[in-house]
Amino acid sequence: MSYVGPDFDPPQPRRSPLRRPLVVAAAALVPGALAGWLLWQATGSGGEAGGSGGVAAGASSTGKTASTGSGDDDKVPTPSASDPSSSSSSSSPSVPAASGPLSGKVVVIDPGHNPGNFQHTTEINRKVDIGTNRKECDTTGTSTNSGYTEADFTLDVARRARKILEEQGATVKFTQDGNRPWGPCVDERARIGNEAHADAVVSVHADGSGSGNRGFHVILPGAVHEGAADTRPIVAPSRDLGERVAGRFVRNTGSAPSNYIGDGTGLVTRKDLGGLNLSTVPKVFIECGNMRDSEDAALLTSGAWRQKAAQGISEGIVSFVRK
């Protein structure tokens, strides 16, 4: 099945060592290219994104926060708690560039989970209203087999994306920036985007599926009108945002759409995620890869690859807010 969306270059088959990188562009629009990608092994995430890797605190397979898998290579600095420029609130506004194509635009990035969730079992296990039912406040997320956590991954990619977007003039806010001991809960994550009147919100995750499951997928909100949830106004714009993010993610990372969810499209619609159900602004989740697959894990733990992921996510956002 082919994936069709704005700014999408159909993915290319895995390059051989003898092929020059620029050859990819020559075949970028070949309709049959996706079939080649489907021969790849692919992936998906955990936690609020609902992948198999999300677990409540206390039920984690590692029970600890590991260091980044790539050491210090191309690492984005972490805000210091003693730095007066670091906000202690869950929503972390950044100062936008003086000018740029995104001047006046507000983007909220939601780094999935929190490195401190492991130590706060009671807090993240309590149930919150997500419109359709009640669900755990948050989860720990997943990790690679070597212990690199999803929470560390999402913060790193989010910080890289923030830098890219701010350089183009956007005001970027985080739901959490490693500056709170746990959470926020999924309902608060949605509320932060709503109260910011964000032009776009992207929640960054990585999956915890079985070995051999590879690739990325973007989760879109389904039409929900129940309790406190009414996603009907954002379903169409969120799909547009998701398609643009998926297309640019492929272009920048070379990753294939998931081989285990989404029927090869890289897009999945869900109605059980509080972060989407309670949003009143365009919002999607992206599961960047499967941390439990060794091949995907090698990418997710690479600082160079995380920079490509951040670039792809950012370009998708730029394409959406400037349309």
Coordinates of C-alpha atoms in Angstrom, one line a residue:
M1 CA 0.0 0.0 0.0
S2 CA 1.4 3.4 -0.9
Y3 CA 1.4 6.4 1.4
V4 CA 0.2 9.6 -0.1
G5 CA 0.7 12.9 1.7
P6 CA 2.0 16.5 1.2
D7 CA 5.8 16.9 1.0
F8 CA 6.2 13.1 0.8
D9 CA 9.0 11.5 -1.2
P10 CA 8.3 7.8 -1.5
P11 CA 10.9 5.9 0.5
Q12 CA 13.7 4.1 -1.3
P13 CA 15.1 0.6 -0.8
R14 CA 18.1 0.3 1.5
R15 CA 21.2 1.6 -0.1
S16 CA 24.1 -0.7 -0.9
P17 CA 27.6 0.4 0.1
L18 CA 28.4 1.1 -3.5
R19 CA 25.5 3.5 -4.1
R20 CA 26.0 7.2 -3.7
P21 CA 23.6 8.9 -1.3
L22 CA 22.4 11.3 -3.9
V23 CA 21.0 8.5 -6.0
V24 CA 18.0 8.4 -3.7
A25 CA 16.8 11.7 -5.2
A26 CA 16.7 10.3 -8.7
A27 CA 14.2 7.6 -7.7
A28 CA 12.2 9.8 -5.2
L29 CA 9.0 9.7 -7.1
V30 CA 9.0 6.1 -8.3
P31 CA 5.5 4.7 -7.3
G32 CA 6.9 1.2 -6.7
A33 CA 9.5 2.4 -4.2
L34 CA 7.3 1.8 -1.2
A35 CA 7.2 -1.9 -2.1
G36 CA 10.9 -2.0 -1.6
W37 CA 10.5 -0.4 1.8
L38 CA 8.0 -3.0 2.8
L39 CA 10.8 -5.6 2.5
W40 CA 12.5 -3.7 5.4
Q41 CA 11.9 -4.7 8.9
A42 CA 10.1 -1.8 10.7
T43 CA 8.9 -0.5 14.3
G44 CA 6.4 1.6 16.7
S45 CA 6.2 3.3 21.0
G46 CA 5.1 3.0 24.4
G47 CA 3.3 4.8 27.2
E48 CA 0.4 7.2 26.4
A49 CA 1.1 6.5 22.8
G50 CA -0.2 3.0 23.7
G51 CA 2.7 0.9 22.3
S52 CA 3.6 -2.4 24.0
G53 CA 6.6 -0.8 25.7
G54 CA 4.8 1.7 27.9
V55 CA 4.6 0.5 31.5
A56 CA 3.6 2.0 34.8
A57 CA 6.3 3.1 37.2
G58 CA 7.4 0.2 39.3
A59 CA 6.7 -2.2 36.4
S60 CA 9.6 -1.1 34.3
S61 CA 12.0 -3.6 32.8
T62 CA 14.9 -1.5 33.8
G63 CA 13.7 0.6 36.7
K64 CA 16.3 3.3 36.0
T65 CA 17.2 6.1 33.7
A66 CA 20.2 5.4 31.5
S67 CA 22.6 7.7 29.9
T68 CA 22.2 8.6 26.2
G69 CA 23.2 5.8 23.9
S70 CA 25.6 7.9 21.9
G71 CA 27.5 9.5 24.7
D72 CA 28.2 13.1 23.9
D73 CA 28.0 13.0 20.2
D74 CA 26.1 16.0 18.8
K75 CA 24.3 16.2 22.1
V76 CA 21.9 19.0 22.9
P77 CA 22.7 20.7 26.3
T78 CA 20.3 19.9 29.1
P79 CA 18.9 23.0 30.9
S80 CA 20.3 23.3 34.4
A81 CA 17.9 23.5 37.4
S82 CA 20.1 26.4 38.7
D83 CA 19.9 28.2 35.4
P84 CA 17.5 31.1 35.7
S85 CA 16.6 30.7 32.1
S86 CA 15.1 27.3 32.9
S87 CA 11.4 27.4 33.7
S88 CA 10.2 25.3 36.6
S89 CA 6.7 25.0 35.1
S90 CA 5.7 22.0 32.9
S91 CA 5.2 24.3 30.0
S92 CA 8.6 25.6 29.0
P93 CA 8.4 28.6 26.7
S94 CA 11.4 29.5 24.7
V95 CA 12.4 32.9 23.4
P96 CA 11.7 33.0 19.6
A97 CA 14.1 34.4 17.1
A98 CA 13.6 38.1 16.3
S99 CA 12.4 37.2 12.8
G100 CA 11.9 34.3 10.5
P101 CA 9.3 32.5 8.4
L102 CA 7.7 31.1 11.6
S103 CA 7.6 34.4 13.4
G104 CA 4.3 34.6 15.3
K105 CA 3.7 30.8 15.2
V106 CA 3.5 28.7 18.4
V107 CA 4.6 25.1 18.4
V108 CA 4.3 22.8 21.4
I109 CA 6.5 19.8 21.5
D110 CA 5.5 17.0 24.0
P111 CA 8.5 14.8 24.9
G112 CA 6.9 11.6 25.9
H113 CA 7.1 10.4 29.5
N114 CA 9.7 11.8 32.0
P115 CA 13.0 10.3 33.2
G116 CA 11.7 10.7 36.8
N117 CA 8.6 8.6 36.3
F118 CA 10.4 5.5 37.5
Q119 CA 10.6 7.0 41.0
H120 CA 7.0 8.1 41.2
T121 CA 4.8 5.1 41.0
T122 CA 1.8 6.4 42.9
E123 CA 1.7 9.7 41.1
I124 CA 1.8 8.3 37.5
N125 CA -0.5 5.4 38.2
R126 CA -3.5 7.5 39.3
K127 CA -6.3 7.6 36.8
V128 CA -7.3 10.8 34.9
D129 CA -10.2 11.5 32.6
I130 CA -9.4 11.2 28.9
G131 CA -12.9 11.8 27.7
T132 CA -13.8 8.3 26.6
N133 CA -12.8 6.8 29.9
R134 CA -10.1 7.1 32.7
K135 CA -6.5 6.1 32.1
E136 CA -3.2 6.2 34.0
C137 CA -1.7 9.7 34.4
D138 CA 1.4 8.6 32.6
T139 CA 3.8 5.7 32.2
T140 CA 7.6 5.2 32.3
G141 CA 7.8 4.5 28.6
T142 CA 10.1 1.8 27.2
S143 CA 13.9 1.4 26.7
T144 CA 16.4 -0.3 24.6
N145 CA 17.8 -3.7 25.7
S146 CA 20.9 -1.8 26.8
G147 CA 18.9 0.5 29.0
Y148 CA 18.6 3.8 27.0
T149 CA 15.2 5.0 28.0
E150 CA 12.4 6.4 25.8
A151 CA 12.2 9.4 28.2
D152 CA 15.8 10.3 27.5
F153 CA 15.3 9.8 23.8
T154 CA 12.2 12.0 23.6
L155 CA 13.9 14.8 25.4
D156 CA 16.9 14.8 23.2
V157 CA 15.0 14.8 20.0
A158 CA 12.6 17.4 21.3
R159 CA 15.4 19.8 22.2
R160 CA 17.0 19.3 18.8
A161 CA 13.7 20.1 17.2
R162 CA 13.2 23.2 19.3
K163 CA 16.5 24.6 18.2
I164 CA 15.7 24.1 14.6
L165 CA 12.2 25.7 14.9
E166 CA 13.4 28.7 17.0
E167 CA 16.0 29.5 14.4
Q168 CA 13.1 30.0 12.0
G169 CA 11.3 32.4 14.4
A170 CA 8.8 30.0 16.1
T171 CA 7.9 30.2 19.7
V172 CA 8.4 26.7 21.0
K173 CA 6.9 25.4 24.3
F174 CA 7.5 22.0 25.9
T175 CA 5.1 20.0 28.1
Q176 CA 8.1 19.1 30.2
D177 CA 11.9 19.7 29.8
G178 CA 13.4 17.4 32.4
N179 CA 12.6 20.2 34.9
R180 CA 9.9 18.4 37.0
P181 CA 10.2 15.2 39.0
W182 CA 7.5 13.3 37.1
G183 CA 4.7 13.7 34.5
P184 CA 2.9 15.8 33.5
C185 CA -0.3 13.6 33.2
V186 CA -1.7 13.1 29.8
D187 CA -4.6 15.5 30.4
E188 CA -2.2 18.3 31.4
R189 CA -0.1 17.6 28.4
A190 CA -3.1 18.2 26.2
R191 CA -4.1 21.3 28.2
I192 CA -0.6 22.9 27.7
G193 CA -1.1 22.8 23.9
N194 CA -4.6 24.1 24.2
E195 CA -3.8 27.0 26.4
A196 CA -0.8 28.0 24.2
H197 CA -3.3 28.1 21.3
A198 CA -0.6 26.2 19.4
D199 CA -0.5 26.1 15.7
A200 CA 0.8 22.5 15.9
V201 CA 1.6 20.0 18.7
V202 CA 3.8 17.0 18.2
S203 CA 4.3 14.3 20.9
V204 CA 7.6 12.5 20.5
H205 CA 7.8 8.8 21.4
A206 CA 9.6 5.5 20.5
D207 CA 7.9 2.1 20.7
G208 CA 8.6 -1.0 22.7
S209 CA 7.3 -3.7 20.3
G210 CA 8.8 -7.1 19.6
S211 CA 12.2 -7.8 18.0
G212 CA 11.9 -7.7 14.2
N213 CA 9.2 -5.0 14.3
R214 CA 10.8 -2.0 12.7
G215 CA 10.0 1.5 11.3
F216 CA 8.2 4.6 12.4
H217 CA 4.5 5.5 12.6
V218 CA 2.5 8.7 13.2
I219 CA -0.6 8.5 15.3
L220 CA -3.6 10.6 14.3
P221 CA -6.6 11.5 16.4
G222 CA -9.9 9.8 15.5
A223 CA -13.2 11.5 15.8
V224 CA -14.2 11.5 19.4
H225 CA -17.2 13.3 21.0
E226 CA -17.6 12.0 24.5
G227 CA -17.3 13.6 27.9
A228 CA -14.6 16.2 27.9
A229 CA -13.3 15.2 24.5
D230 CA -14.4 16.6 21.2
T231 CA -11.7 16.0 18.5
R232 CA -14.0 16.6 15.5
P233 CA -12.6 20.0 14.7
I234 CA -9.0 18.9 14.7
V235 CA -9.3 15.5 12.9
A236 CA -8.7 16.9 9.4
P237 CA -5.9 19.4 10.3
S238 CA -4.2 16.8 12.5
R239 CA -4.1 14.4 9.6
D240 CA -2.6 17.0 7.4
L241 CA 0.1 17.7 10.1
G242 CA 0.7 13.9 10.5
E243 CA 1.1 13.3 6.7
R244 CA 3.6 16.2 6.5
V245 CA 5.6 15.0 9.5
A246 CA 5.6 11.4 8.1
G247 CA 6.8 12.5 4.7
R248 CA 9.6 14.7 6.0
F249 CA 10.6 12.1 8.5
V250 CA 11.1 9.5 5.7
R251 CA 13.0 12.1 3.6
N252 CA 15.5 13.0 6.4
T253 CA 16.0 9.7 8.2
G254 CA 15.6 7.2 5.5
S255 CA 13.5 5.1 7.8
A256 CA 10.7 3.0 6.5
P257 CA 7.0 3.1 7.7
S258 CA 6.3 0.5 10.3
N259 CA 6.1 -3.1 9.2
Y260 CA 3.8 -4.1 12.0
I261 CA 1.2 -1.4 12.3
G262 CA -0.4 1.0 9.8
D263 CA -0.5 -1.3 6.8
G264 CA 2.7 0.2 5.4
T265 CA 1.3 3.8 5.4
G266 CA 3.1 5.0 8.4
L267 CA -0.2 6.4 9.7
V268 CA -2.4 5.1 12.5
T269 CA -5.7 6.5 13.8
R270 CA -6.6 6.0 17.5
K271 CA -9.3 7.1 19.9
D272 CA -7.8 5.9 23.2
L273 CA -5.1 8.4 23.8
G274 CA -5.8 11.2 26.3
G275 CA -3.2 13.4 24.8
L276 CA -5.1 13.4 21.5
N277 CA -8.7 13.1 22.8
L278 CA -8.4 16.2 24.9
S279 CA -6.6 18.4 22.4
T280 CA -8.4 21.3 20.8
V281 CA -5.5 22.1 18.5
P282 CA -3.9 20.1 15.7
K283 CA -1.8 17.3 17.3
V284 CA -0.1 14.0 16.4
F285 CA 2.2 11.5 18.0
I286 CA 5.2 10.1 16.3
E287 CA 6.7 6.8 17.2
C288 CA 10.2 7.2 15.8
G289 CA 11.3 3.5 16.0
N290 CA 11.2 0.4 18.0
M291 CA 13.6 0.4 20.9
R292 CA 13.3 -3.3 21.4
D293 CA 14.6 -4.1 17.9
S294 CA 18.4 -4.1 17.7
E295 CA 18.5 -2.5 14.3
D296 CA 16.2 0.3 15.2
A297 CA 17.9 0.7 18.6
A298 CA 21.2 1.3 16.8
L299 CA 19.5 4.3 15.1
L300 CA 17.7 5.6 18.2
T301 CA 20.9 5.6 20.2
S302 CA 22.8 7.5 17.6
G303 CA 23.1 11.3 18.1
A304 CA 23.5 11.8 14.4
W305 CA 20.3 9.9 13.6
R306 CA 18.4 11.7 16.3
Q307 CA 19.4 15.0 14.6
K308 CA 17.9 13.7 11.4
A309 CA 14.8 12.7 13.2
A310 CA 14.5 16.2 14.8
Q311 CA 15.0 17.7 11.3
G312 CA 12.3 15.6 9.8
I313 CA 9.8 16.3 12.5
S314 CA 10.6 20.1 12.4
E315 CA 10.3 20.2 8.6
G316 CA 6.9 18.6 8.8
I317 CA 5.8 21.1 11.3
V318 CA 7.1 24.0 9.2
S319 CA 5.4 22.7 6.1
F320 CA 2.1 22.5 8.1
V321 CA 2.1 25.9 9.8
R322 CA 3.2 27.8 6.7
K323 CA 0.7 26.2 4.3

